[in-house]
Coordinates of C-alpha atoms in Angstrom, one line a residue:
X1 CA 163.7 86.7 -58.0
X2 CA 163.3 83.3 -56.3
X3 CA 159.6 83.8 -55.9
X4 CA 159.2 84.8 -59.5
X5 CA 161.2 81.7 -60.6
X6 CA 159.2 79.5 -58.3
X7 CA 155.9 81.0 -59.7
X8 CA 157.1 80.3 -63.2
X9 CA 158.1 76.8 -62.4
X10 CA 154.8 76.2 -60.6
X11 CA 152.9 77.6 -63.6
X12 CA 154.9 75.5 -65.9
X13 CA 154.3 72.4 -63.8
X14 CA 150.5 73.1 -63.8
X15 CA 150.6 73.7 -67.6
X16 CA 152.5 70.3 -68.1
X17 CA 150.0 68.6 -65.7
X18 CA 147.1 70.0 -67.6
X19 CA 148.7 69.0 -71.0
X20 CA 149.4 65.5 -69.7
X21 CA 145.8 65.2 -68.4
X22 CA 144.5 66.3 -71.8
X23 CA 146.7 63.7 -73.6
X24 CA 145.4 61.0 -71.3
X25 CA 141.8 62.0 -72.0
X26 CA 142.3 62.2 -75.7
X27 CA 144.1 58.8 -75.7
X28 CA 141.3 57.2 -73.7
X29 CA 138.7 58.6 -76.2
X30 CA 140.7 57.4 -79.2
X31 CA 141.2 54.0 -77.6
X32 CA 137.5 53.7 -76.9
X33 CA 136.6 54.6 -80.5
X34 CA 139.1 52.1 -81.9
X35 CA 137.8 49.4 -79.6
X36 CA 134.2 50.1 -80.7
X37 CA 135.3 50.1 -84.3
X38 CA 137.2 46.8 -83.9
X39 CA 134.2 45.2 -82.2
X40 CA 132.0 46.4 -85.0
X41 CA 134.3 45.0 -87.6
X42 CA 134.5 41.7 -85.7
X43 CA 130.7 41.6 -85.5
X44 CA 130.4 42.2 -89.2
X45 CA 133.0 39.5 -90.0
X46 CA 131.1 37.1 -87.8
X47 CA 127.9 38.0 -89.4
X48 CA 129.3 37.5 -92.9
X49 CA 130.8 34.2 -91.7
X50 CA 127.4 33.0 -90.6
X51 CA 125.7 34.3 -93.8
X52 CA 128.2 32.7 -96.2
X53 CA 129.4 29.5 -94.4
X54 CA 127.6 26.2 -93.9
X55 CA 127.7 25.7 -90.1
X56 CA 127.9 21.9 -90.4
X57 CA 130.7 21.5 -92.9
X58 CA 132.5 24.9 -92.8
X59 CA 132.2 25.0 -96.6
X60 CA 130.9 28.1 -98.3
X61 CA 127.2 27.9 -98.8
X62 CA 124.7 28.6 -101.6
X63 CA 124.2 32.2 -100.4
X64 CA 127.9 32.8 -100.9
X65 CA 127.8 31.3 -104.4
X66 CA 124.7 33.2 -105.4
X67 CA 125.9 36.5 -104.0
X68 CA 129.5 36.2 -105.4
X69 CA 129.1 34.1 -108.6
X70 CA 130.1 36.9 -110.9
X71 CA 133.3 37.7 -108.9
X72 CA 134.1 34.0 -108.4
X73 CA 133.9 33.5 -112.2
X74 CA 136.0 36.6 -112.8
X75 CA 138.7 35.5 -110.5
X76 CA 139.1 32.0 -111.9
X77 CA 142.3 31.1 -113.7
X78 CA 141.3 29.3 -116.9
X79 CA 141.1 26.6 -117.8
X80 CA 139.1 25.9 -114.7
X81 CA 136.7 23.2 -113.5
X82 CA 133.4 23.0 -111.7
X83 CA 133.1 19.7 -109.9
X84 CA 129.7 18.8 -108.7
X85 CA 129.4 16.1 -106.0
X86 CA 126.1 14.5 -104.9
X87 CA 126.5 12.5 -101.6
X88 CA 124.9 9.1 -101.8
X89 CA 122.9 7.5 -99.0
X90 CA 122.2 10.6 -97.0
X91 CA 118.5 10.0 -96.7
X92 CA 119.2 6.3 -95.8
X93 CA 121.6 7.4 -93.1
X94 CA 119.2 10.0 -91.7
X95 CA 116.2 7.6 -91.8
X96 CA 118.1 4.5 -90.5
X97 CA 120.5 6.0 -88.0
X98 CA 119.3 9.5 -87.2
X99 CA 120.3 13.0 -88.4
X100 CA 123.6 12.8 -86.4
X101 CA 124.7 10.0 -88.7
X102 CA 123.7 12.0 -91.8
X103 CA 125.5 15.1 -90.4
X104 CA 128.6 12.9 -89.9
X105 CA 128.5 11.8 -93.6
X106 CA 128.2 15.5 -94.7
X107 CA 131.1 16.6 -92.5
X108 CA 133.2 13.6 -93.7
X109 CA 132.5 14.4 -97.4
X110 CA 133.5 18.1 -96.8
X111 CA 136.8 16.9 -95.3
X112 CA 137.5 14.5 -98.1
X113 CA 136.8 17.2 -100.7
X114 CA 139.1 19.6 -99.0
X115 CA 141.8 16.9 -98.8
X116 CA 141.4 16.0 -102.5
X117 CA 141.4 19.6 -103.7
X118 CA 143.0 21.8 -101.0
X119 CA 143.4 24.6 -103.5
X120 CA 139.8 24.5 -104.5
X121 CA 136.9 26.5 -103.2
X122 CA 134.4 24.1 -101.7
X123 CA 130.6 24.9 -101.4
X124 CA 127.8 23.0 -99.8
X125 CA 125.0 23.9 -102.3
X126 CA 122.3 22.4 -100.2
X127 CA 121.1 19.0 -98.8
X128 CA 123.6 16.4 -100.1
X129 CA 125.1 18.5 -102.9
X130 CA 128.6 20.0 -103.0
X131 CA 130.5 21.9 -105.6
X132 CA 134.3 22.6 -105.9
X133 CA 135.7 25.3 -108.1
X134 CA 139.2 24.6 -109.3
X135 CA 141.6 27.1 -111.0
X136 CA 144.2 26.4 -113.7
X137 CA 143.2 22.8 -114.2
X138 CA 144.9 20.5 -116.7
X139 CA 141.8 19.0 -118.4
X140 CA 143.3 15.6 -118.8
X141 CA 143.9 15.4 -115.0
X142 CA 140.2 15.6 -114.0
X143 CA 139.2 12.0 -114.7
X144 CA 142.1 10.8 -112.5
X145 CA 141.3 13.3 -109.8
X146 CA 137.7 12.1 -109.7
X147 CA 138.9 8.5 -109.5
X148 CA 141.2 9.6 -106.6
X149 CA 138.2 11.2 -104.9
X150 CA 136.2 8.0 -105.1
X151 CA 139.2 6.1 -103.6
X152 CA 139.4 8.7 -100.8
X153 CA 135.7 8.1 -100.1
X154 CA 136.3 4.3 -100.0
X155 CA 139.0 4.9 -97.4
X156 CA 136.9 7.3 -95.3
X157 CA 133.8 5.6 -94.0
X158 CA 131.9 7.1 -91.1
X159 CA 132.0 5.1 -87.9
X160 CA 129.0 5.6 -85.7
X161 CA 129.1 5.5 -81.9
X162 CA 127.1 2.2 -82.2
X163 CA 130.1 0.7 -84.0
X164 CA 128.3 0.6 -87.4
X165 CA 130.1 1.9 -90.4
X166 CA 128.5 4.0 -93.1
X167 CA 130.2 4.0 -96.5
X168 CA 131.1 7.4 -97.9
X169 CA 130.0 7.5 -101.6
X170 CA 129.1 10.1 -104.1
X171 CA 128.1 10.7 -107.7
X172 CA 130.7 13.1 -109.2
X173 CA 130.6 15.1 -112.4
X174 CA 132.7 18.0 -113.7
X175 CA 132.7 20.6 -116.4
X176 CA 135.6 22.5 -117.8
X177 CA 135.4 26.3 -118.0
X178 CA 137.8 27.2 -120.8
X179 CA 136.4 30.6 -121.8
X180 CA 135.5 33.6 -119.6
X181 CA 132.2 33.9 -121.4
X182 CA 131.1 30.5 -120.0
X183 CA 129.2 31.1 -116.8
X184 CA 129.4 29.0 -113.7
X185 CA 125.7 28.2 -114.0
X186 CA 126.3 26.9 -117.5
X187 CA 129.0 24.7 -116.1
X188 CA 126.8 23.4 -113.3

């Protein structure tokens, strides 16, 4: 009876050991698959980030706008505004002080735009052009907001390592989007 009980216990121990080993193997396989999937998702997110974000300013880029214009327009809460900003003196900064100075102007403009409209979606459309999409805008507030943007620019010059100071200045225009049938391109 003791031998029989011992054999049963030994068999049960072997069975439990085999089950535990199988659980460990299955867990390792699942963990590996999940890790690969997470790395793949991370890679895709990084790729999308590179595809749709301006590396210099961290604003969305023209690719993002072009690829998502319809969904951007559809998600806007009306009345909305499209603010177009054209940075002044970029060529002069690049030619007179080098591209690092021009890059500093671009980065500073992006920071000023985000500070002025933190709720907005900011795009660098190319070169010295930016665009900000604003939802649920009170139309009468836009001229004042543009004046505030100009004041922010005046308070935000770019200081070069040489000690020189470059003014931050931009031409700014806006269009109201009050109907869903008006496209973003029409506003621009």
